[in-house]
PDB file of C-alpha atoms and ligand atoms in Angstrom:
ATOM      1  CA  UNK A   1     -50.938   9.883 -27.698  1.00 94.00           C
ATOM      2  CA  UNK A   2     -50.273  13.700 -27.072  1.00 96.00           C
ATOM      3  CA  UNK A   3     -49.789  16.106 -29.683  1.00 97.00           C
ATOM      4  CA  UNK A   4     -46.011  16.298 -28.967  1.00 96.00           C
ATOM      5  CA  UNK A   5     -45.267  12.891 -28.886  1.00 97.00           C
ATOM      6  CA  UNK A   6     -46.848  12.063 -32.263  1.00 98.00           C
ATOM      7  CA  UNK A   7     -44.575  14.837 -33.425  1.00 98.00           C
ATOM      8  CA  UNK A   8     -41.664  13.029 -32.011  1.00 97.00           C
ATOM      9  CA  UNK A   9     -43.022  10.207 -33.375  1.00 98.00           C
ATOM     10  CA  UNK A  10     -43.399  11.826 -37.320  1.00 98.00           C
ATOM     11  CA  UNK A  11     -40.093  13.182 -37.100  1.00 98.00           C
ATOM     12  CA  UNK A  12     -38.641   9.976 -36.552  1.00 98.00           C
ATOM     13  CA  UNK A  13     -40.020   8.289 -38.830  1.00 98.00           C
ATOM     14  CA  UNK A  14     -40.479  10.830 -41.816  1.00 98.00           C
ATOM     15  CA  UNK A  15     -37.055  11.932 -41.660  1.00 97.00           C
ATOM     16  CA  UNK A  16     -35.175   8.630 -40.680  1.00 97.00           C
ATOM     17  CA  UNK A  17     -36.931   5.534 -40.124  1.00 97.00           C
ATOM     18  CA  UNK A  18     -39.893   5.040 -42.168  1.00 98.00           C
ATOM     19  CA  UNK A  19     -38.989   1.200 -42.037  1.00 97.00           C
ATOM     20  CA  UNK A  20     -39.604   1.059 -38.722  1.00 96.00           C
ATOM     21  CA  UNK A  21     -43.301   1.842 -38.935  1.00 96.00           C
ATOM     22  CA  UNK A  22     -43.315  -0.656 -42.273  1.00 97.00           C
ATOM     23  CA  UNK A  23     -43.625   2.317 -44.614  1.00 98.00           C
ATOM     24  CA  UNK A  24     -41.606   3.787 -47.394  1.00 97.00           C
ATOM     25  CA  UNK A  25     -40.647   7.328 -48.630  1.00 97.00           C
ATOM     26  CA  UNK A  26     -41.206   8.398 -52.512  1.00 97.00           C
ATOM     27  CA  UNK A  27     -38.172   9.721 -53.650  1.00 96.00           C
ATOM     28  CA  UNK A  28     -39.313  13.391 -52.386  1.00 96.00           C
ATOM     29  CA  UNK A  29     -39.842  12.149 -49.075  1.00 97.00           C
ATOM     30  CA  UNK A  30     -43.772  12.145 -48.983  1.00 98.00           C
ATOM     31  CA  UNK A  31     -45.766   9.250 -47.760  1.00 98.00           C
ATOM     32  CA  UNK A  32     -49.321   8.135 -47.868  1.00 98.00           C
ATOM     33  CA  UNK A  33     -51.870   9.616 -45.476  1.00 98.00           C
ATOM     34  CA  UNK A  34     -53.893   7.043 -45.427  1.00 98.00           C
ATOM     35  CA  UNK A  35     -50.668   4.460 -45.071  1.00 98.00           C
ATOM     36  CA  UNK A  36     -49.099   6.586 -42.380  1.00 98.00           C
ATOM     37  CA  UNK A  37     -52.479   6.821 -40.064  1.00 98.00           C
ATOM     38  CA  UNK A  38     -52.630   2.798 -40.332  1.00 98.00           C
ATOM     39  CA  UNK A  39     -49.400   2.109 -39.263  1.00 98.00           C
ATOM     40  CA  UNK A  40     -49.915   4.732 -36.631  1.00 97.00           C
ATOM     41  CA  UNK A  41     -53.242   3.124 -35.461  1.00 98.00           C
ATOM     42  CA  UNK A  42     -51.680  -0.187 -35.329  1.00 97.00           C
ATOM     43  CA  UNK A  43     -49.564   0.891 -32.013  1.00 96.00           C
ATOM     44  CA  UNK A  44     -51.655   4.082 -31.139  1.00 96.00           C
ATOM     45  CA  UNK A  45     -55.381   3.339 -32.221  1.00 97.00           C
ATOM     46  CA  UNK A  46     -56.496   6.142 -30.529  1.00 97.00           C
ATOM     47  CA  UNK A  47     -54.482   8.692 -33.285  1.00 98.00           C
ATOM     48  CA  UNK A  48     -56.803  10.158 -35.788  1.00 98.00           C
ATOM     49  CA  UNK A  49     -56.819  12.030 -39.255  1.00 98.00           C
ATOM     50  CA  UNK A  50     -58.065  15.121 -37.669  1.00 98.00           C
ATOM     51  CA  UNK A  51     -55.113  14.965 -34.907  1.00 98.00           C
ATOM     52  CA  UNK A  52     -52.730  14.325 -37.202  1.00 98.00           C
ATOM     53  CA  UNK A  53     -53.743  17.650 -39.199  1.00 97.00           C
ATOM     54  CA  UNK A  54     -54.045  19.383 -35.848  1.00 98.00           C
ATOM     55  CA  UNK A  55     -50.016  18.567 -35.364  1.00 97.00           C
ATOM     56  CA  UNK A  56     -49.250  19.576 -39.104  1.00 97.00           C
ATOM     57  CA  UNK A  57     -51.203  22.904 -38.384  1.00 97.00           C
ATOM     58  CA  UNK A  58     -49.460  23.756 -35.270  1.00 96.00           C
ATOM     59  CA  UNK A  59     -46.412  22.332 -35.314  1.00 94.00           C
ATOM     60  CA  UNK A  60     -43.968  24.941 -33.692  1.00 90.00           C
ATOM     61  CA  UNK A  61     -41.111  24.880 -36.576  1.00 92.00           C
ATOM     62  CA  UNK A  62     -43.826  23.681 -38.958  1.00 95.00           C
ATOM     63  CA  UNK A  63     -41.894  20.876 -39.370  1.00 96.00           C
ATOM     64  CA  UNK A  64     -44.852  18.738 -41.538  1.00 97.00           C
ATOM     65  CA  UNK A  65     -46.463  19.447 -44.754  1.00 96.00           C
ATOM     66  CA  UNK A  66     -49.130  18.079 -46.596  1.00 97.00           C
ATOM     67  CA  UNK A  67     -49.625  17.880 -50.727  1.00 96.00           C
ATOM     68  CA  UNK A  68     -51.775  20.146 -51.720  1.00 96.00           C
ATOM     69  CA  UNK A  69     -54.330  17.404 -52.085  1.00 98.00           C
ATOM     70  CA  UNK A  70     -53.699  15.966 -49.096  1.00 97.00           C
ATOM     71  CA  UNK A  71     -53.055  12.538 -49.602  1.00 98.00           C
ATOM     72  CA  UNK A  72     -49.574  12.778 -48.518  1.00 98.00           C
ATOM     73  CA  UNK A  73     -47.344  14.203 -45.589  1.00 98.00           C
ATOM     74  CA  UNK A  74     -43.815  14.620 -45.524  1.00 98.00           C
ATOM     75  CA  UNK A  75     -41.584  16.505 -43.430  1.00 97.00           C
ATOM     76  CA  UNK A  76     -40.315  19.540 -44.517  1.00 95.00           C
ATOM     77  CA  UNK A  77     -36.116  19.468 -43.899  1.00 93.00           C
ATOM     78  CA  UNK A  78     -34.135  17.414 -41.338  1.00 94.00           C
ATOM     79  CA  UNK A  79     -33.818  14.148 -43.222  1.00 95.00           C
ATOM     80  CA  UNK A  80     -31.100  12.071 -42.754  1.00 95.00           C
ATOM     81  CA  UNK A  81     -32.256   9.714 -45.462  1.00 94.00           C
ATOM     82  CA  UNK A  82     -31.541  10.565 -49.064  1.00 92.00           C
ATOM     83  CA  UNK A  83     -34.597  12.290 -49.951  1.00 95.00           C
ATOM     84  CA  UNK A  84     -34.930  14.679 -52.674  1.00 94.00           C
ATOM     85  CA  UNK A  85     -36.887  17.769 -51.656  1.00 92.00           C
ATOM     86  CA  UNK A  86     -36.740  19.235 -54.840  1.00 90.00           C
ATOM     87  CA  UNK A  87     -35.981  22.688 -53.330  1.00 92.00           C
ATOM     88  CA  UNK A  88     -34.699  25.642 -55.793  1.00 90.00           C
ATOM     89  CA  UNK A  89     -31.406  26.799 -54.929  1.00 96.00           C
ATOM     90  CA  UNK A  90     -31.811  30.353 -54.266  1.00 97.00           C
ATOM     91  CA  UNK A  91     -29.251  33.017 -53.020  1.00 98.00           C
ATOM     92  CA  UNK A  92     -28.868  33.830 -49.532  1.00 98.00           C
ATOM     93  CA  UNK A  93     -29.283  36.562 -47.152  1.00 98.00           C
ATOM     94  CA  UNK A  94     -25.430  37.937 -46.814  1.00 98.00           C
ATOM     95  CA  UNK A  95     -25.362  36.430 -43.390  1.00 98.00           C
ATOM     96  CA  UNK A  96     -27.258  33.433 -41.427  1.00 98.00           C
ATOM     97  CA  UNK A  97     -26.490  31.945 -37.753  1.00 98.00           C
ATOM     98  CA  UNK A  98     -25.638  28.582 -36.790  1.00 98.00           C
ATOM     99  CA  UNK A  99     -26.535  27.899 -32.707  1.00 97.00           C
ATOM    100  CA  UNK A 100     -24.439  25.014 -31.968  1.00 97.00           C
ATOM    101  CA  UNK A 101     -23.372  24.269 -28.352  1.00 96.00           C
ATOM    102  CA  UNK A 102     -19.869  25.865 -26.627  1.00 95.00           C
ATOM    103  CA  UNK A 103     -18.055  22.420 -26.416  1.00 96.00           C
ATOM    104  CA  UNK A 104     -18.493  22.012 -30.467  1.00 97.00           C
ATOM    105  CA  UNK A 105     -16.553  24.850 -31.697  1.00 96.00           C
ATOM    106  CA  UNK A 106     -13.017  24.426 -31.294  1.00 96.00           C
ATOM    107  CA  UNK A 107     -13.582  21.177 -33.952  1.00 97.00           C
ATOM    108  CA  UNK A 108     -16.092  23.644 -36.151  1.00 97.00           C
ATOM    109  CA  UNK A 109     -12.920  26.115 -36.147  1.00 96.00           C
ATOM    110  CA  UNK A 110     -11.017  23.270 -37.696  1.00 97.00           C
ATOM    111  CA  UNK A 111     -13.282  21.412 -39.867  1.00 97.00           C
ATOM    112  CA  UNK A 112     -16.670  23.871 -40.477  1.00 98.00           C
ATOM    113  CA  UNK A 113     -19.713  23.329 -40.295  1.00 98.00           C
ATOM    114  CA  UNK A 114     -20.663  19.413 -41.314  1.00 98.00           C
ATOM    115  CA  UNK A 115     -24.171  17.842 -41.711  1.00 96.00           C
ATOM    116  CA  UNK A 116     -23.472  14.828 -40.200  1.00 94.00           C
ATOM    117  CA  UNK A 117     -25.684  12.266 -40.176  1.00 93.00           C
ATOM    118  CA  UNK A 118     -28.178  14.510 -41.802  1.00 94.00           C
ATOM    119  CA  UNK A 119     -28.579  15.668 -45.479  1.00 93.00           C
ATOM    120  CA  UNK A 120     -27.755  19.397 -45.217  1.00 96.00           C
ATOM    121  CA  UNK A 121     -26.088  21.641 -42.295  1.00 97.00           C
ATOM    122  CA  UNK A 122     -28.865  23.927 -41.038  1.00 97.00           C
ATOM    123  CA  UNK A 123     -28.691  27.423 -40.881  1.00 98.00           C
ATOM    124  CA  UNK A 124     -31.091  30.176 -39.544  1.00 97.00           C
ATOM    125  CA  UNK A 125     -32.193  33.333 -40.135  1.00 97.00           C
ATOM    126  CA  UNK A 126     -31.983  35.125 -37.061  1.00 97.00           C
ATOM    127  CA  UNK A 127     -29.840  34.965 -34.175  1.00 96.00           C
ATOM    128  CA  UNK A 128     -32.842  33.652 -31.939  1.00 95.00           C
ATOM    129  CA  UNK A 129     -33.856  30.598 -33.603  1.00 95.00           C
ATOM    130  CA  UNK A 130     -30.131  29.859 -33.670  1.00 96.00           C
ATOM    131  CA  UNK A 131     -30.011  29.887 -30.214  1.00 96.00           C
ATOM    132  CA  UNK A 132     -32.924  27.789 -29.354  1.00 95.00           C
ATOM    133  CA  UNK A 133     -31.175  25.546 -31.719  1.00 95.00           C
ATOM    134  CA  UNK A 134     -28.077  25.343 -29.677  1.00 96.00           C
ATOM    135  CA  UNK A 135     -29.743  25.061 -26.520  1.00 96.00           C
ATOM    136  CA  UNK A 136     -31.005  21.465 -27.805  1.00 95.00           C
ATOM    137  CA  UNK A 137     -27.226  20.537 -27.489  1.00 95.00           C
ATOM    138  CA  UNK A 138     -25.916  22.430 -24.635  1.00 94.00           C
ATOM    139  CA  UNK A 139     -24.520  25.348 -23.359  1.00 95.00           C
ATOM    140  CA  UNK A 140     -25.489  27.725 -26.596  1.00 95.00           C
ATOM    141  CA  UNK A 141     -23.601  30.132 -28.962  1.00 96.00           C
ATOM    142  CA  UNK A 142     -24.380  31.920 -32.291  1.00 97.00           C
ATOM    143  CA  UNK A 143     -22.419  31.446 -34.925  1.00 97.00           C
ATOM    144  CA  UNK A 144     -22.168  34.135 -38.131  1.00 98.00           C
ATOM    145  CA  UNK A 145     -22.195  32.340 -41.192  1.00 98.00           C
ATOM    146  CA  UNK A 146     -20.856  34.822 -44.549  1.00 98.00           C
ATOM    147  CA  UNK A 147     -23.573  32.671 -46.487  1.00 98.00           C
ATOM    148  CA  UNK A 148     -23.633  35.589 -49.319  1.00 98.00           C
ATOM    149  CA  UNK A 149     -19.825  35.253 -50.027  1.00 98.00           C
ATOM    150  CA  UNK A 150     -20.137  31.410 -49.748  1.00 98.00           C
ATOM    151  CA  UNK A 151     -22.665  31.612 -52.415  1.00 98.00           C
ATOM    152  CA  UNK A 152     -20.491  33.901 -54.353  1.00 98.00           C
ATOM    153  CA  UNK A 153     -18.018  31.086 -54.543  1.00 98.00           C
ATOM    154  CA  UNK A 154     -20.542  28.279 -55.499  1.00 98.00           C
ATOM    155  CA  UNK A 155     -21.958  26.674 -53.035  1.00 98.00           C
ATOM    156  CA  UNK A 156     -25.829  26.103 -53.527  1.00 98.00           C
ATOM    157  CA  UNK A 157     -28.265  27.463 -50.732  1.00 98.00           C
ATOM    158  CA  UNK A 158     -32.008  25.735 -50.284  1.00 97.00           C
ATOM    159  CA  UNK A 159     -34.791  27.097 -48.313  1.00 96.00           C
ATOM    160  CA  UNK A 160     -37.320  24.799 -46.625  1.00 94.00           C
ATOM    161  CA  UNK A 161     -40.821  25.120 -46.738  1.00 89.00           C
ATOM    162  CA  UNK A 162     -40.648  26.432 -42.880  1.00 91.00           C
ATOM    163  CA  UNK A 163     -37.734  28.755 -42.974  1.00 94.00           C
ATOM    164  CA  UNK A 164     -35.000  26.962 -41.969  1.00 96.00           C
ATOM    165  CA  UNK A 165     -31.413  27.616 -44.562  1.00 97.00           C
ATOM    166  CA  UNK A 166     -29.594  24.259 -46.060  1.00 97.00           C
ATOM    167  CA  UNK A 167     -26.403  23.999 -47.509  1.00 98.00           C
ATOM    168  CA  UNK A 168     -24.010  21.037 -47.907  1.00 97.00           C
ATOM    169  CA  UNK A 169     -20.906  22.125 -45.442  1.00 98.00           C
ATOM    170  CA  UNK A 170     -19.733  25.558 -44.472  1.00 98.00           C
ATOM    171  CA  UNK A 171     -15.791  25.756 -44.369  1.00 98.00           C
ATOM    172  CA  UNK A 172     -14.196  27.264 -41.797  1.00 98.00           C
ATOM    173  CA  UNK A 173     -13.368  30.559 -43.442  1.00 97.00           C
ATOM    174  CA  UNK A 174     -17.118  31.554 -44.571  1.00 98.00           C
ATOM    175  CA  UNK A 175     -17.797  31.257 -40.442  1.00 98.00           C
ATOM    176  CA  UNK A 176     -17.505  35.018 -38.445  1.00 95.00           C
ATOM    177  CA  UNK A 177     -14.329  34.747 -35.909  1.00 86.00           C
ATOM    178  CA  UNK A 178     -16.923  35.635 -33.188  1.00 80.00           C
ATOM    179  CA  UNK A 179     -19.565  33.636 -31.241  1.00 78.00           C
ATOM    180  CA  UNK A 180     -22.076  35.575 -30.271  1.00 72.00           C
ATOM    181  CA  UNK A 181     -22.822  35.551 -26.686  1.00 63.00           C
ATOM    182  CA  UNK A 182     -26.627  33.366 -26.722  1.00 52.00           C
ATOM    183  CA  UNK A 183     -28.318  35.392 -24.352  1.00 50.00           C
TER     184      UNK A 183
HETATM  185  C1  HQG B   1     -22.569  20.304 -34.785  1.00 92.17           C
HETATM  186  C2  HQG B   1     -33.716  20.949 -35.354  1.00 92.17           C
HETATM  187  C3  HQG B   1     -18.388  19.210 -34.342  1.00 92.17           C
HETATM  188  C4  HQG B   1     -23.661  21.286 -35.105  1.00 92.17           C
HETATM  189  C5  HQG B   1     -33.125  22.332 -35.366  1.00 92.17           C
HETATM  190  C6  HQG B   1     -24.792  20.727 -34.258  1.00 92.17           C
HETATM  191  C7  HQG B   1     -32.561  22.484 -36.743  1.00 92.17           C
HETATM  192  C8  HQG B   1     -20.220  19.949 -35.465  1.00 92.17           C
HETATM  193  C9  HQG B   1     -24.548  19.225 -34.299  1.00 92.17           C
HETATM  194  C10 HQG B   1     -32.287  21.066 -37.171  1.00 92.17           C
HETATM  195  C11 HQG B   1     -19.458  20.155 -36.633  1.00 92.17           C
HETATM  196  C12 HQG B   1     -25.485  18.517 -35.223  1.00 92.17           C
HETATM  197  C13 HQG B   1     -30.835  20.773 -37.222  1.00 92.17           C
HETATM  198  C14 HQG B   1     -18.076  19.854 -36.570  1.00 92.17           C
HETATM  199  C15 HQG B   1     -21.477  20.735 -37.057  1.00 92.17           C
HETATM  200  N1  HQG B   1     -17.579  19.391 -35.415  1.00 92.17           N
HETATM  201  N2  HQG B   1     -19.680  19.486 -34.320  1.00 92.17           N
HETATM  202  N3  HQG B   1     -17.269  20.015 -37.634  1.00 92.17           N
HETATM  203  N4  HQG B   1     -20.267  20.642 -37.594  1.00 92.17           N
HETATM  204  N5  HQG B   1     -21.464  20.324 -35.759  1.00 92.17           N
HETATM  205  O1  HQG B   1     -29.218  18.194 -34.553  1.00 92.17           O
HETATM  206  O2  HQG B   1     -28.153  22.148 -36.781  1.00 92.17           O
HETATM  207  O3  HQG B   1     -36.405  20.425 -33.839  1.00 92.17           O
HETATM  208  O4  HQG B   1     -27.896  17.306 -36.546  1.00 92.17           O
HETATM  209  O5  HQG B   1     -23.294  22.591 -34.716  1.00 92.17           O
HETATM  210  O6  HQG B   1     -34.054  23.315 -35.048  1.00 92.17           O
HETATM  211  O7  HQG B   1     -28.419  21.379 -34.360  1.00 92.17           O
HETATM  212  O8  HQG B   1     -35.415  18.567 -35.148  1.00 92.17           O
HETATM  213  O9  HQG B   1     -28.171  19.736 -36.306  1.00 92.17           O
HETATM  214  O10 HQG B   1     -24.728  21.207 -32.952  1.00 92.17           O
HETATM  215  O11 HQG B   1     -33.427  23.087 -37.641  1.00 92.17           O
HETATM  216  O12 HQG B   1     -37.148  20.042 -36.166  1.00 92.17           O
HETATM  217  O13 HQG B   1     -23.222  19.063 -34.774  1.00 92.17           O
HETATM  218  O14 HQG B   1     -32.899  20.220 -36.211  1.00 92.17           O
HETATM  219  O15 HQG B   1     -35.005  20.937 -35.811  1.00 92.17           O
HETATM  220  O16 HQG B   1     -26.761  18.487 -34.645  1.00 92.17           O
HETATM  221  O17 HQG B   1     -30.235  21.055 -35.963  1.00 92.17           O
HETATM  222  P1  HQG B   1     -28.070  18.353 -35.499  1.00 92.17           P
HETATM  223  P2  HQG B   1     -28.686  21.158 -35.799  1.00 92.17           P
HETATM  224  P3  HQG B   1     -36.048  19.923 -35.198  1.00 92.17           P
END
């Protein structure tokens, strides 16, 4: 199994379907090492401890972490299951960026920004990674998000081990009137 497809794989099943591998989340969303490599083996027996910290290590979003220890891996935002990642709310920078894709925004304009099937919208914190985020859905565009003055009126704010902003929803109103052009 290459490197990318066990990430696939870990995403998939540490953020949504740990069932399907026969395993089962603590309530902060870690999971054994030693429980995860078996079921892994089971279908892949060629996947190893040493790959599997080789994919946590280099991960492009660093999407993986281990316990300090080491005895358990979780993933580090992007759950859809109700996992608590005991994150301290902390205040924002005065504005983040949403990339979404073009045919998305007239319903964003109407509702915000909703999470979906997942626990938390996810914002970034640079226009960049906000378009490579949009590009996974289509034709891209940035979206300003007034995260300091949505903070100001009481919404919490979470930052994930690897960077990536989490909030509940973002109303329409807390969103800049402008897209910025993703190029
Ligand atoms: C859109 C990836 C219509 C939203 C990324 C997005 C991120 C609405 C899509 C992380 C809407 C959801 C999350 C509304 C939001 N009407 N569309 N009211 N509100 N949307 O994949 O933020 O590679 O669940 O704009 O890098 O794209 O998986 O969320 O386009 O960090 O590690 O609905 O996933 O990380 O899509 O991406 P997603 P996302 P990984």
């Amino acid at each position: 199994m290459q490197n990318q497809a066990l990430s696939k794989t870990l995403s998939y099943v540490l953020r949504h379907k740990p069932e399907e591998l026969g395993l089962h989340l603590d309530a902060q969303g870690w999971v054994s090492v030693t429980a995860l490599l078996q079921a892994l083996q089971a279908r892949h027996p060629e996947v190893t401890l040493e790959q599997l910290h080789e994919v946590v290590a280099t991960n492009d979003k660093k999407r993986f972490a281990f316990s300090e220890d080491e005895q358990l891996i979780r993933a580090n935002q992007g759950h859809s299951l109700a996992v608590d990642l005991a994150l301290e709310a902390v205040p924002p920078p005065e504005v983040l960026y949403h990339g979404t894709a073009t045919r998305f925004l007239s319903s964003i304009r109407a509702s915000g920004l909703q999470r979906g099937t997942r626990q938390y919208v996810h914002l970034s914190p640079d226009p960049e990674t906000a378009t490579a985020v949009g590009q996974r859905h289509g034709c891209p565009v940035v979206l300003t998000v007034h995260a300091g003055e949505l903070h100001r009126a009481g919404a919490a704010f979470y930052i994930a081990e690897n960077g990536v902003w989490l909030t509940l929803t973002v109303p329409p109103e807390f969103i800049g009137a402008e897209g910025l052009s993703a190029s």
